[in-house]
Coordinates of C-alpha atoms in Angstrom, one line a residue:
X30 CA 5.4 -22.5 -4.1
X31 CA 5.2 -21.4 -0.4
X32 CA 1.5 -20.3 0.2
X33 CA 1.2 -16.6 1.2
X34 CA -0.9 -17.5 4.6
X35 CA -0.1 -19.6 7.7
X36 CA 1.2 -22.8 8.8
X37 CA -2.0 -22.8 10.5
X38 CA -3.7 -23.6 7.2
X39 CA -2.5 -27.1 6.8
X40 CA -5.4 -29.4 7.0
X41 CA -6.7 -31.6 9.9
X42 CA -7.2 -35.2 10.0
X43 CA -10.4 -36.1 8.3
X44 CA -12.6 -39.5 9.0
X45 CA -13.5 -40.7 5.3
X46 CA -15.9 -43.6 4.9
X47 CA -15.0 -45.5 8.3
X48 CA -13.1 -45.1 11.5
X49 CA -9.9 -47.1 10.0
X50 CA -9.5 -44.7 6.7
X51 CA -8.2 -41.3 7.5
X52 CA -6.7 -38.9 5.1
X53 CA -4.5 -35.7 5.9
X54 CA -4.1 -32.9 3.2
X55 CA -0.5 -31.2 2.2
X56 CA -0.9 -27.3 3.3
X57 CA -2.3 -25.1 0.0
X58 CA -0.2 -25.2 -3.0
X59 CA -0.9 -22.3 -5.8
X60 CA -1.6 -23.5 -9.2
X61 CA -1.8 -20.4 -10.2
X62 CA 0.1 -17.7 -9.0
X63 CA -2.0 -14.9 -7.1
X64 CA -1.8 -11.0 -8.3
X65 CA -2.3 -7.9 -7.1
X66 CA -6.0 -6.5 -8.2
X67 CA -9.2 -8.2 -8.4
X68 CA -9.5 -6.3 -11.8
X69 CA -8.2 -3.3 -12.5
X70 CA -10.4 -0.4 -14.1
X71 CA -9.3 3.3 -13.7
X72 CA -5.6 4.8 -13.5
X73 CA -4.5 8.3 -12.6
X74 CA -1.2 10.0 -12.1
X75 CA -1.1 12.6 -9.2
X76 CA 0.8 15.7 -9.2
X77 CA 3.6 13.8 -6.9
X78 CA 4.0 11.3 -10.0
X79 CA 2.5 8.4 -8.3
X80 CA 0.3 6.1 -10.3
X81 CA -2.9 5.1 -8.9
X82 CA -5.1 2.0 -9.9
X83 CA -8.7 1.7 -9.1
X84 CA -10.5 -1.7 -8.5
X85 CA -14.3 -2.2 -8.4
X86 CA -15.0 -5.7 -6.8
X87 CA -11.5 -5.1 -4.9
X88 CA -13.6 -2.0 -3.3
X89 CA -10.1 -0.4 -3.3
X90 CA -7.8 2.7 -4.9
X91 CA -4.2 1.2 -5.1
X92 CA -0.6 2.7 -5.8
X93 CA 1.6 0.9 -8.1
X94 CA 5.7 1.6 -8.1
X95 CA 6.3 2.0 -12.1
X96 CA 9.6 1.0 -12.0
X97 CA 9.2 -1.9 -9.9
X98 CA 5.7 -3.1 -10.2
X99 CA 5.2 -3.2 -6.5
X100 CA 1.5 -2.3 -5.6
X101 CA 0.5 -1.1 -2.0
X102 CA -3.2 -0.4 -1.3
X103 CA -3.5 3.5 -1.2
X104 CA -7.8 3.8 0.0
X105 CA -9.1 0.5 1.2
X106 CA -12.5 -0.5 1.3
X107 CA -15.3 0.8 1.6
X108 CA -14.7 4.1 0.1
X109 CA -12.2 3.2 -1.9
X110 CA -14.1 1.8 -4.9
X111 CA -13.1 3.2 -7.8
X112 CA -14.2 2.5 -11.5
X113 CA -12.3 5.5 -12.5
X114 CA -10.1 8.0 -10.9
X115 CA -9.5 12.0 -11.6
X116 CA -6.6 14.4 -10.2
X117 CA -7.8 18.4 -9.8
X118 CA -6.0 21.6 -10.4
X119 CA -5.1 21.9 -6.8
X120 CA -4.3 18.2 -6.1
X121 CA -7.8 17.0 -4.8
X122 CA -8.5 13.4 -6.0
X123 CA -11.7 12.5 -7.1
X124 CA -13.2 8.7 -8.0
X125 CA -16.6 7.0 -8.7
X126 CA -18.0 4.5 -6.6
X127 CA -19.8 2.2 -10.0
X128 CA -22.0 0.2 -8.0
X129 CA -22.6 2.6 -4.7
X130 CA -23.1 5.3 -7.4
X131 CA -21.2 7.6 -5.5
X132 CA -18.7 10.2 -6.2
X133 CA -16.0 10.8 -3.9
X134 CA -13.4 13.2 -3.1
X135 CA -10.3 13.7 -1.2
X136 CA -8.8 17.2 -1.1
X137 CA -5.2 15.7 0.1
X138 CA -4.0 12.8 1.6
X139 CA -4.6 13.9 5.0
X140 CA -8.3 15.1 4.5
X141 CA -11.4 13.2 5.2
X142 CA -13.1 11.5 2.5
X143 CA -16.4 13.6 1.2
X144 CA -19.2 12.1 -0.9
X145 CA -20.1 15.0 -3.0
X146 CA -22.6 12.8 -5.1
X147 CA -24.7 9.4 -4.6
X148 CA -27.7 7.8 -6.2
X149 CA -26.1 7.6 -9.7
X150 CA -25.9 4.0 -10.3
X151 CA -23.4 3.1 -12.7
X152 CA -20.6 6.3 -12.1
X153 CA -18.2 5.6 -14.3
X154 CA -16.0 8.3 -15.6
X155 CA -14.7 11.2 -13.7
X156 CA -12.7 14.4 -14.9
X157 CA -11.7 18.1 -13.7
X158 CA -11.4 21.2 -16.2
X159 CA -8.1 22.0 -15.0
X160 CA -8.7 25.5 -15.8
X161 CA -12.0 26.2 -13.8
X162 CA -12.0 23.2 -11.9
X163 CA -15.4 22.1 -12.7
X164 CA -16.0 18.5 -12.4
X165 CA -17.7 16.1 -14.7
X166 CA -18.9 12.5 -14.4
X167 CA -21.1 10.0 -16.5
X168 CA -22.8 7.1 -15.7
X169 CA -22.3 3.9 -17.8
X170 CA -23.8 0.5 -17.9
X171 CA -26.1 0.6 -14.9
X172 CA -27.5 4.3 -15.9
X173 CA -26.5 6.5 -19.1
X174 CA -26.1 9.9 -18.8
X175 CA -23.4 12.9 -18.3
X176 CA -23.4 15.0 -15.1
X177 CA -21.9 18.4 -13.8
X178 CA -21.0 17.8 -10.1
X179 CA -20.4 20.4 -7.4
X180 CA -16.5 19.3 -5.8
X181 CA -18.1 21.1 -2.4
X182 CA -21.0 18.8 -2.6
X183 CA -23.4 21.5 -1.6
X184 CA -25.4 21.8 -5.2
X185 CA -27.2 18.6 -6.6
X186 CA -25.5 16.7 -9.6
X187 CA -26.5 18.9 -13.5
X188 CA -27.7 16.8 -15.7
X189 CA -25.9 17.6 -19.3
X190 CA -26.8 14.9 -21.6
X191 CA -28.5 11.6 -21.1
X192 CA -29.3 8.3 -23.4
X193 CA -25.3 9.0 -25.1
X194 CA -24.4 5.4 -25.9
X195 CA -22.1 5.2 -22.9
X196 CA -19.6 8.0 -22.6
X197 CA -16.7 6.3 -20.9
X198 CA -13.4 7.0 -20.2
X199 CA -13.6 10.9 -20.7
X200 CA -10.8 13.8 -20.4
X201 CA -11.6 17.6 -20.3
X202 CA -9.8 19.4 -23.7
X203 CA -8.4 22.5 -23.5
X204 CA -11.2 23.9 -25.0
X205 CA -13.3 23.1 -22.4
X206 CA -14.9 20.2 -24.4
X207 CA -15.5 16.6 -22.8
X208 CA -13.7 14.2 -24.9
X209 CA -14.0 10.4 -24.9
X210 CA -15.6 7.4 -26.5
X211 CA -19.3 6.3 -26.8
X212 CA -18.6 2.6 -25.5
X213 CA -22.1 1.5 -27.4
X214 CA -21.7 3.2 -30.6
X215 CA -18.0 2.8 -31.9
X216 CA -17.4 6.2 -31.5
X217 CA -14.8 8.6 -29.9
X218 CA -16.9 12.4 -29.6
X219 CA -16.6 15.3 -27.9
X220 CA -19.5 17.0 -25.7
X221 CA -20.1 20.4 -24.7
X222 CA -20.8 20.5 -21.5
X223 CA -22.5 24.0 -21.2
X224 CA -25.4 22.7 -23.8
X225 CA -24.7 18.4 -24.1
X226 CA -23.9 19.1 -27.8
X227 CA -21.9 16.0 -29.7
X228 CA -19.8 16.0 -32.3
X229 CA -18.4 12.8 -33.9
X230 CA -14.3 13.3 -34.0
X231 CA -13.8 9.4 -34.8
X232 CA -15.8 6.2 -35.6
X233 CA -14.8 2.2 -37.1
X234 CA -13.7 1.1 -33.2
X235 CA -14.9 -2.4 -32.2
X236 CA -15.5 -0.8 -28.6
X237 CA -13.6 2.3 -27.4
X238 CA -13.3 2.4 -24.0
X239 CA -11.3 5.4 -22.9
X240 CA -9.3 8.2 -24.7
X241 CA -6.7 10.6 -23.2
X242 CA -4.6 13.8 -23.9
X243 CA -0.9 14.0 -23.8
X244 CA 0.8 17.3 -23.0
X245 CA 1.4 17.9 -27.1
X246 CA -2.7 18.0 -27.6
X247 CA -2.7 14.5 -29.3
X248 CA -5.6 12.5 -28.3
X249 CA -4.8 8.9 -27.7
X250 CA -7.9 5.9 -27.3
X251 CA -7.9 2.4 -26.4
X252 CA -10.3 -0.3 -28.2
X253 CA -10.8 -3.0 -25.7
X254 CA -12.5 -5.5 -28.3
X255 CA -9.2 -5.2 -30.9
X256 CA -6.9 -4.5 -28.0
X257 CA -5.7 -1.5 -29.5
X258 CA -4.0 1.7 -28.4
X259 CA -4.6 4.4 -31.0
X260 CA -3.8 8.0 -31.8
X261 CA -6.6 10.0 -33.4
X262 CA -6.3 13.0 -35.6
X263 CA -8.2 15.9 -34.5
X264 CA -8.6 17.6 -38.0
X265 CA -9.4 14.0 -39.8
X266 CA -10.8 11.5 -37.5
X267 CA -8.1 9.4 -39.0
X268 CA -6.5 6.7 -36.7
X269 CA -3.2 5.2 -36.1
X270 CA -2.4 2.1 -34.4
X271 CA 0.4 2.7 -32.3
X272 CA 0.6 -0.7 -29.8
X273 CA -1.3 -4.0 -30.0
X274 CA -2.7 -4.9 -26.8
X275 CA -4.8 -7.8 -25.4
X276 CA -8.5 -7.4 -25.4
X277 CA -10.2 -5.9 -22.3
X278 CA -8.3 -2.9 -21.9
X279 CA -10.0 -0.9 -19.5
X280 CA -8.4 2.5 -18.8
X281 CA -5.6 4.9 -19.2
X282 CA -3.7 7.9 -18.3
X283 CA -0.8 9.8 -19.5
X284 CA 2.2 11.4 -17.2
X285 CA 3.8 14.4 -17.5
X286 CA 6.5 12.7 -19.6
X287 CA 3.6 11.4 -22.1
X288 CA 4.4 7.7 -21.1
X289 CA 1.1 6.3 -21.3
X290 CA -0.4 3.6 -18.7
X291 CA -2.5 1.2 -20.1
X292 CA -4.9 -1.2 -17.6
X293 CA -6.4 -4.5 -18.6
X294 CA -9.3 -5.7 -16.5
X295 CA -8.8 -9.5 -18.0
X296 CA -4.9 -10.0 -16.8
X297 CA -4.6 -7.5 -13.9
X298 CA -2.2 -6.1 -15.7
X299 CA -1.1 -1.8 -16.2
X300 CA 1.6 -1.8 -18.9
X301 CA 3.7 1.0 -20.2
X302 CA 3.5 2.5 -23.9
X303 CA 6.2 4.4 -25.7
X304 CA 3.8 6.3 -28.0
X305 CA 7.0 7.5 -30.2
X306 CA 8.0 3.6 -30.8
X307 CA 5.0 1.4 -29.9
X308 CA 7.3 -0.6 -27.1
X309 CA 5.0 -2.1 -24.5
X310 CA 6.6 -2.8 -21.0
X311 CA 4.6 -4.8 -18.5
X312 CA 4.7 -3.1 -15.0
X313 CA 2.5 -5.6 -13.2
X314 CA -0.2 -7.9 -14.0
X315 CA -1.3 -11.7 -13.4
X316 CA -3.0 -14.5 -14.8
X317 CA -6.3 -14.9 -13.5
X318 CA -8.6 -11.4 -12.9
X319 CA -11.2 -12.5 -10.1
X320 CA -11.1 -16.4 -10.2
X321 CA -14.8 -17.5 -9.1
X322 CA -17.1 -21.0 -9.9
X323 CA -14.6 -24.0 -10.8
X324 CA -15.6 -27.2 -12.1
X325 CA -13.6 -30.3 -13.2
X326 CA -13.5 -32.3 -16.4
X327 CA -14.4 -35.6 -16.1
X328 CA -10.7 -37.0 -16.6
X329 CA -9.2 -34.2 -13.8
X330 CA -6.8 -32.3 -16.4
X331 CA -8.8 -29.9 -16.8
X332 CA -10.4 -26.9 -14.2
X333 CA -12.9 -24.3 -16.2
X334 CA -12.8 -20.9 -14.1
X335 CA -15.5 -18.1 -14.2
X336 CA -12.7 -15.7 -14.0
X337 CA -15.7 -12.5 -13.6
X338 CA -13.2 -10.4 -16.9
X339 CA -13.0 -13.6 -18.4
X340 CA -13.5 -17.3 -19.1
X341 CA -10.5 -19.7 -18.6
X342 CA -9.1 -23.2 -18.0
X343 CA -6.4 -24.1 -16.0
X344 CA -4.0 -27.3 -16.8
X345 CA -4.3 -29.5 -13.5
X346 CA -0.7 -30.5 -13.9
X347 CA 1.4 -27.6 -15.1
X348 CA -1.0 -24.7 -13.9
X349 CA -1.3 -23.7 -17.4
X350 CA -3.9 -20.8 -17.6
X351 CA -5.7 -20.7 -21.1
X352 CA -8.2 -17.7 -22.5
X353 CA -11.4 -19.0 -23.9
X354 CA -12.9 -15.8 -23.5
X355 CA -12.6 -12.4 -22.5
X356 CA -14.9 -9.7 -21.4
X357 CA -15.3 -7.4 -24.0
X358 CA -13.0 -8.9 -26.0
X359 CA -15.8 -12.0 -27.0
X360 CA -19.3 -12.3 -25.9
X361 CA -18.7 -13.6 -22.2
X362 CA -20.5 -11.3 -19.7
X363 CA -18.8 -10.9 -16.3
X364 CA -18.9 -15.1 -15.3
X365 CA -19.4 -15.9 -11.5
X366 CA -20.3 -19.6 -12.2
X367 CA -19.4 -22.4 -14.6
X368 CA -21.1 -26.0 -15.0
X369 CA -19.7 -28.6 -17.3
X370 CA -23.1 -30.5 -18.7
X371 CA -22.2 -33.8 -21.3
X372 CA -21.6 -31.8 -24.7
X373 CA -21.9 -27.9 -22.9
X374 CA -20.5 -25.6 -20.7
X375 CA -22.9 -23.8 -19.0
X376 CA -21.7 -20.2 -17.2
X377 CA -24.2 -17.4 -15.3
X378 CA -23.5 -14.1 -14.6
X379 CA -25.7 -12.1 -11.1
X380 CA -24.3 -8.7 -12.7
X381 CA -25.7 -8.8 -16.2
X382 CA -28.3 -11.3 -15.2
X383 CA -27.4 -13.8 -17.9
X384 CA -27.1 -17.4 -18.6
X385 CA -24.8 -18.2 -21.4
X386 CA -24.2 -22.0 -23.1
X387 CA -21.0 -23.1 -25.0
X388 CA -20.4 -25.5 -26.6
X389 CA -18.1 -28.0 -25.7
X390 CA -16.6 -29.0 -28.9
X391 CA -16.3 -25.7 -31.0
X392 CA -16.7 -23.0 -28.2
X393 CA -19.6 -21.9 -29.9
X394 CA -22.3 -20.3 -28.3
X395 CA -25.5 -22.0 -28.3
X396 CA -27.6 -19.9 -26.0
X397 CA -27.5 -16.6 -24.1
X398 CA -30.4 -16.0 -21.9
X399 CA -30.9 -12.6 -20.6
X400 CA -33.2 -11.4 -18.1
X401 CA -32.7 -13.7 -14.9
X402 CA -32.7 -12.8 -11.2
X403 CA -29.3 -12.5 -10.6
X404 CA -28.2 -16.4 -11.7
X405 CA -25.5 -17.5 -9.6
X406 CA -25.2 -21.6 -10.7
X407 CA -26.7 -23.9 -13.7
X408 CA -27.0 -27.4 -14.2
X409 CA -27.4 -29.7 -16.7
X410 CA -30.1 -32.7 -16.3
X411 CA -30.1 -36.1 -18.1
X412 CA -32.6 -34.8 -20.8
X413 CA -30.8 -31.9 -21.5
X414 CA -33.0 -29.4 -19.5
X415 CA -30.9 -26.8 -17.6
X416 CA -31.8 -25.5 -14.4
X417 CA -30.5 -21.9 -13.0
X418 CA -30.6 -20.9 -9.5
X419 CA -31.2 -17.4 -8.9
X420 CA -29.9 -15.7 -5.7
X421 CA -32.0 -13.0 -6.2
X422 CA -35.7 -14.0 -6.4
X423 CA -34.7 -17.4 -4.1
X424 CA -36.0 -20.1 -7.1
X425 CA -34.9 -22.7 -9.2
X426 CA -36.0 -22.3 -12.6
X427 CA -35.5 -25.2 -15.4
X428 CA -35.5 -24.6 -19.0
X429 CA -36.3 -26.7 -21.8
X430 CA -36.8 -27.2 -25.5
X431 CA -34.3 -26.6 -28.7
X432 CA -33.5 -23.2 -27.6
X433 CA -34.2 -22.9 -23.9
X434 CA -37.7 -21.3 -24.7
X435 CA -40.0 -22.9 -22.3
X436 CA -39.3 -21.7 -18.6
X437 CA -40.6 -23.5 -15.4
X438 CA -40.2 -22.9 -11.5
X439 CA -38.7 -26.4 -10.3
X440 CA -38.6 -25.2 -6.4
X441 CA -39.3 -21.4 -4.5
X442 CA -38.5 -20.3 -1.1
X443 CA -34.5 -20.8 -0.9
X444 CA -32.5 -18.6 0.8
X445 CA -30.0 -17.2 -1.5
X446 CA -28.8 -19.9 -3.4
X447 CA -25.0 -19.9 -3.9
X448 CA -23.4 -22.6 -5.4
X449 CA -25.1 -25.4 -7.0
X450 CA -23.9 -29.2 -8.9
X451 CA -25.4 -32.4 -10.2
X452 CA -24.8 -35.3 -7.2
X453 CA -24.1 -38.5 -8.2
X454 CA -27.2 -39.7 -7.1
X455 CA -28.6 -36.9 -9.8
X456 CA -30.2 -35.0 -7.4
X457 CA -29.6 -30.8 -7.3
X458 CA -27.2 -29.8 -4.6
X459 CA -26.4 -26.4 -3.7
X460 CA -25.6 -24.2 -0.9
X461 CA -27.5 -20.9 0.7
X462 CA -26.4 -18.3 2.5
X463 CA -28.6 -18.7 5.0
X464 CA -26.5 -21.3 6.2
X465 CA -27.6 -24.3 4.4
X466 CA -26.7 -27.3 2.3
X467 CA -29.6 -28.3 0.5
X468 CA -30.8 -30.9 -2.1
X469 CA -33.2 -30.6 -4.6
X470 CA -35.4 -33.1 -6.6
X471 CA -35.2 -32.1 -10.0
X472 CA -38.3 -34.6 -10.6
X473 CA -40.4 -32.3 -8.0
X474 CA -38.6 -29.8 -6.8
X475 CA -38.8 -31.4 -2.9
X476 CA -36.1 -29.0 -0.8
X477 CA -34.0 -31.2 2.1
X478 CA -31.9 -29.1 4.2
X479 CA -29.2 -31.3 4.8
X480 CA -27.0 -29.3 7.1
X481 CA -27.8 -25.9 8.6
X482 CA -25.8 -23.5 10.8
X483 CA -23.2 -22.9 8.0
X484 CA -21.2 -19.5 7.8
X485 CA -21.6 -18.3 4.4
X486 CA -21.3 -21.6 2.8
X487 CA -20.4 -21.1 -1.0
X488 CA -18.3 -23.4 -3.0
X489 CA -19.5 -26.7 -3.5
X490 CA -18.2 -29.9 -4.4
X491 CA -19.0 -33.8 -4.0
X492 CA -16.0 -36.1 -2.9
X493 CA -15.7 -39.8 -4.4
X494 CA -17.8 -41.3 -1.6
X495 CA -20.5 -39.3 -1.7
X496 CA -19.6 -36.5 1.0
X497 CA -19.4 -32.7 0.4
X498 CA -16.6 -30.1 0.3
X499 CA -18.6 -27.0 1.1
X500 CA -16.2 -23.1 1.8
X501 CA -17.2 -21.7 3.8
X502 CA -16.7 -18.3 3.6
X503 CA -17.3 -16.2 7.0
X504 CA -14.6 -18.9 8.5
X505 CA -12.7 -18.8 5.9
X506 CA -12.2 -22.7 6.1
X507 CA -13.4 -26.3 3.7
X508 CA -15.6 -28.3 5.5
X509 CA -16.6 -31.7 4.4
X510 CA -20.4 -32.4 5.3
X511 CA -21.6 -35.9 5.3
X512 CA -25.4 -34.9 3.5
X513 CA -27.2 -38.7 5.4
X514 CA -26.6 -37.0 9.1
X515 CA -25.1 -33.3 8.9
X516 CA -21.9 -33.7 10.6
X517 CA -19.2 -31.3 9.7
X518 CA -15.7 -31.5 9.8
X519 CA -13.1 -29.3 9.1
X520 CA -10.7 -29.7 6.4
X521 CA -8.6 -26.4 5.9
X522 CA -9.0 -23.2 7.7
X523 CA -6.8 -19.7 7.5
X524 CA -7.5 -20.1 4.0
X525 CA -7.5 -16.9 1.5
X526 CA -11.2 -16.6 0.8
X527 CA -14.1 -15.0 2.1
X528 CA -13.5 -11.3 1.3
X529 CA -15.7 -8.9 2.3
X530 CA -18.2 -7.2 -0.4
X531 CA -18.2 -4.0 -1.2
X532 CA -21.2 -2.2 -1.3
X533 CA -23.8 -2.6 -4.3
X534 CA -22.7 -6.2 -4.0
X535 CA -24.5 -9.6 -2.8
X536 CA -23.5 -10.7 0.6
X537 CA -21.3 -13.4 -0.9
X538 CA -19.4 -11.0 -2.7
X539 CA -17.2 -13.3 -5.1
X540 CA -18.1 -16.8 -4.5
X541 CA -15.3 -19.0 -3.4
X542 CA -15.3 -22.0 -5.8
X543 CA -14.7 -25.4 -5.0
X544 CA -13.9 -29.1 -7.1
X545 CA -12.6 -32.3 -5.8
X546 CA -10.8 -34.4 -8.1
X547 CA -11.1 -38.2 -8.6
X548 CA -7.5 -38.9 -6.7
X549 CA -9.4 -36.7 -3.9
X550 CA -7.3 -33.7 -4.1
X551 CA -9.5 -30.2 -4.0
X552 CA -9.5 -27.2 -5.5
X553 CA -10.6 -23.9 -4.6
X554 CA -10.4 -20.1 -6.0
X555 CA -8.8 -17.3 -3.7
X556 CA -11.5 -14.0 -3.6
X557 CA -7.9 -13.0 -1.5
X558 CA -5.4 -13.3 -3.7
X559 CA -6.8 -13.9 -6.9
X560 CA -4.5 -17.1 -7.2
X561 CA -6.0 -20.7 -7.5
X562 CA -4.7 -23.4 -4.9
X563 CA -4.7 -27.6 -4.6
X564 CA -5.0 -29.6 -1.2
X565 CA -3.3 -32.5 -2.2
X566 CA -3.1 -35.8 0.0
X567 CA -0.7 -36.5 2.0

C-alpha cells in the first residue's frame, strides 16, 4: 500500500554495530489500513441533512457523506471536541467538550464559536427542547449530574439532578421530558427537568448507552455491552431487538427519514439501520480505534496493540487485526500501554488510572488495580513483580505478592515517564518527556539519563544489538540512540505521529508506540491516521 505521507519519509542510512554494516529501511508500509476518527462518540443530523460525527481524543466535529462514506473535518481542534453533539430549533449547533468540560455553541456556520458553559468535567450529553429551546446537558464519568444551560451563556449552569447513575445519551420528548439511559444502572428513564424527577420506562440492558426518538414517537436505545439496537415500548417497558451490533456502540441519531445512524467507538465505524427490516449498512469505519503501546511476541508473528476502545493483536504477516477486548463490551478500560511479561499481558490505562493483568493462556484477568497516578507503562521482572510507571506523580512503583497487594516506590523524581520495557540487560528503560531516555535499576531504583535533548520522546523499543528505537514525537521522526554514549541518529522522519493533544489531555496526547522485530524491521502506531506501519529493510 502507498503510504499517505511523503517520499520524504523514507529512511536514512543508519551505522549499526560498526562503520562496515549499514542498513537502509523501505519507506512506511501500513499493516493496517488507517481510518478516519480516532474514535467516534456523538452523531447529529442538521437541518441541511448532513451528518456530523464527534471525536473526543481527535479534538474534532467531522462531516461524513452517507452515501459515500467520505468524512471531511467540519470543526477542528481545539474547539471542536465533541463527546456528543445537539442541533436547536433555529439551527444553532451545540457540543460538549468531555474533558475541557465545556459546552459549546455555534449559531450557524458562519458565527463564532461561544462557550456558554465550562468547569463541568465529564460533559457528556447535550440536547435542545425543540419547542422552547431550552438546553440540557449531563455530566458522565468524570462528574454525575444533569444541568439546565443558558444557549446565551449569560446565566450560570441549573443544576437538575445529580448522583443519577450516568444519564447518557439523552433526547428531549415531546412532553418536555429528558429521556435516555442510566449508563451505571441498566436502565433507560425519563427525568423531569423542572423538578429532576425519574421514572424507570425500561430496565435488563447490559449497559445502555444512548436512546433516541424517531419522527413516529418510538424510542429506540443502543446497549453497547450486547451490541444491540432496540426499540422500547413506552406503555410496557418491553423491548425488541431490531439489529445486532458489535459491542461498544457509542451514539446515535435519527433523520428525518427515521434511518438511524449508529457509531461504534471500537471500529470507527457509523453504520446505517433500517428500523422496519433490521438491515445494517456500513457507511465508514476501520480496524483499529486509536492504536497506542505495541509490543512484540517473542517469535515476531504477533503485535499486541492498546487500541485506547479496545485491546487487539495484529498478524505480522497478513495484517490480520483480532478483538481480544473491547471497551464496554469486556472489562478492558481505555488501554494506552501494553507489556507482554513470561505467562501475562500486562496493559495500563492514564484515563481510568488502572493497571490490568491477562493472562496469557486463557485471557483471563488476573488482576485489575485501580487507583494509580495516571499509569502510562508496566513491566514484568524475573520474580514476577511488576512495576508501573506513573506520568502523573513522576515514580516507579513495583508490586508484589499473589495478588499485587504489597506496593513499593522503586525510583521518584522522573519527569513524565512515557514509555517504558525490560532491556536485555534486565534493566528498566523508558523515555520522559522532558526529553530523556533513561534506565532504571530495578534492584535500587538508580536513574541514568542516557540521552537528553529529546523532542517528546515516546515509543520505545530495543534493537537486536542493544541500541534504541525511541519516536519521537514533536519531530515526528524514529531515532535510534545508542544508550553507552548518547548519539542519535535518525531513522524515519515525515512520519504520521505526534498529534497534538487536545485539552484535558497529557502533553503526549496518544503515545506513539514503537517494537523492533528480531529480522530488525520496526513497528510503530499512527496517532495521525489511526493505521499501523512496518520499516522493513532494505
Amino acid at each position: 500500500m502507498k503510504p499517505p505521507f511523503p517520499a520524504a519519509a523514507l529512511a536514512t542510512l543508519v551505522s549499526l554495530s560498526s562503520a562496515s554494516m549499514a542498513i537502509e529501511y523501505q519507506a512506511p508500509e501500513a499493516l493496517v489500513a488507517p481510518s478516519a476518527f480516532k474514535g467516534v462518540h456523538g452523531l447529529a443530523v442538521d437541518q441541511q441533512g448532513r451528518l456530523l460525527a464527534g471525536s473526543v481524543v481527535g479534538n474534532s466535529i467531522y462531516q461524513v457523506d452517507i452515501d459515500t462514506g467520505e468524512v471531511t473535518t467540519f470543526i477542528g481542534p481545539d474547539q471542536g471536541q465533541a463527546d456528543d453533539i445537539a442541533i436547536g430549533p433555529k439551527g444553532e449547533l451545540a457540543w460538549t467538550g468531555f474533558y475541557a468540560g465545556q459546552l459549546l455553541i455555534r449559531d450557524n456556520d458562519d458565527a463564532p464559536i461561544r462557550v456558554v458553559a465550562s468547569d463541568l468535567p465529564g460533559m457528556n450529553s447535550l440536547d435542545f427542547n425543540d419547542e422552547t429551546g431550552q438546553l440540557y446537558a449531563s455530566q458522565v464519568f468524570l462528574g454525575d449530574a444533569l444541568w439546565e444551560i443558558d444557549p446565551t451563556g449569560k446565566q450560570q449552569p441549573r443544576l437538575i439532578a445529580k448522583d443519577l447513575g450516568g444519564f447518557n445519551g439523552f433526547e428531549v420528548g415531546r412532553d418536555g421530558w429528558l429521556y435516555g439511559p442510566l449508563w451505571f444502572k441498566g436502565e433507560v428513564v425519563r427525568i423531569n427537568p423542572a423538578d429532576g424527577r425519574v421514572e424507570t420506562l425500561a430496565t435488563g440492558f447490559g449497559t445502555p448507552a444512548a436512546a433516541n426518538f424517531d419522527s413516529k414517537g418510538n424510542l429506540y436505545a443502543l446497549d453497547t455491552l450486547k451490541g444491540l439496537l432496540k426499540r422500547i415500548d413506552l406503555s410496557s417497558g418491553e423491548t425488541t431487538d431490531i439489529a445486532k451490533l458489535s459491542s461498544s456502540l457509542d451514539n446515535l441519531a435519527i433523520d428525518s427519514q427515521d434511518r438511524i445512524f449508529v457509531s461504534n467507538m471500537a471500529d470507527n465505524s457509523i453504520q446505517e439501520v433500517n428500523p422496519a427490516t433490521g438491515k445494517v449498512r456500513l457507511i465508514t469505519g476501520g480496524e483499529l480505534a486509536v492504536p497506542a503501546g505495541i509490543s512484540l511476541s517473542e517469535d515476531g508473528q504477533t503485535l499486541y496493540v492498546a487500541d485506547v476502545f479496545a485491546f487487539r493483536k495484529v498478524d505480522t504477516a497478513t495484517g490480520k487485526v483480532t478483538d481480544l477486548r473491547r471497551a464496554h463490551g469486556s472489562d478492558v478500560e481505555y488501554p494506552i500501554s501494553v507489556s507482554l511479561g513470561k505467562e501475562r499481558l500486562l496493559l495500563t490505562s492514564f484515563s481510568t488510572g488502572t493497571l490490568q493483568v491477562i493472562s496469557r493462556s486463557d485471557d483471563s484477568t488476573l488482576q485489575m488495580l485501580h487507583g494509580l497516578d495516571a499509569p502510562s507503562g508496566a513491566v514484568e521482572l524475573d520474580n514476577g513483580d511488576i512495576v508501573v510507571s506513573q506520568m502523573g506523580s513522576g515514580k516507579l512503583l513495583r508490586f508484589s505478592g499473589a495478588s499485587l497487594e504489597q506496593r513499593a516506590e522503586l525510583a521518584t523524581g522522573l519527569q513524565g515517564p512515557v514509555q517504558m520495557i525490560r532491556g536485555r540487560d534486565g534493566h528498566i528503560y523508558l523515555t520522559e518527556m522532558a526529553g530523556f531516555l533513561t534506565r532504571v535499576n530495578p534492584a535500587d531504583g538508580k536513574i541514568e539519563r542516557l540521552a537528553e535533548g529529546l523532542q517528546l520522546p515516546e515509543g520505545l523499543s530495543e534493537t537486536a544489538d542493544g541500541h534504541f528505537i525511541v519516536a519521537e514525537g514533536a519531530t515526528k521522526r524514529l531515532l535510534r540512540i545508542d544508550p553507552a554514549t548518547g548519539d542519535k541518529v535518525v531513522i524515519a522522519s515525515d512520519l504520521p505521529i505526534g498529534l497534538a493533544p487536545g485539552p484535558g489531555m497529557p502533553p503526549t496526547g496518544i503515545p506513539t508506540g514503537v517494537a523492533v522485530a528480531t529480522d530488525g524491521s520496526i513497528y510503530f502506531s499512527s496517532d495521525i491516521d489511526n493505521g499501523l506501519y512496518r520499516l522493513s529493510p532494505q
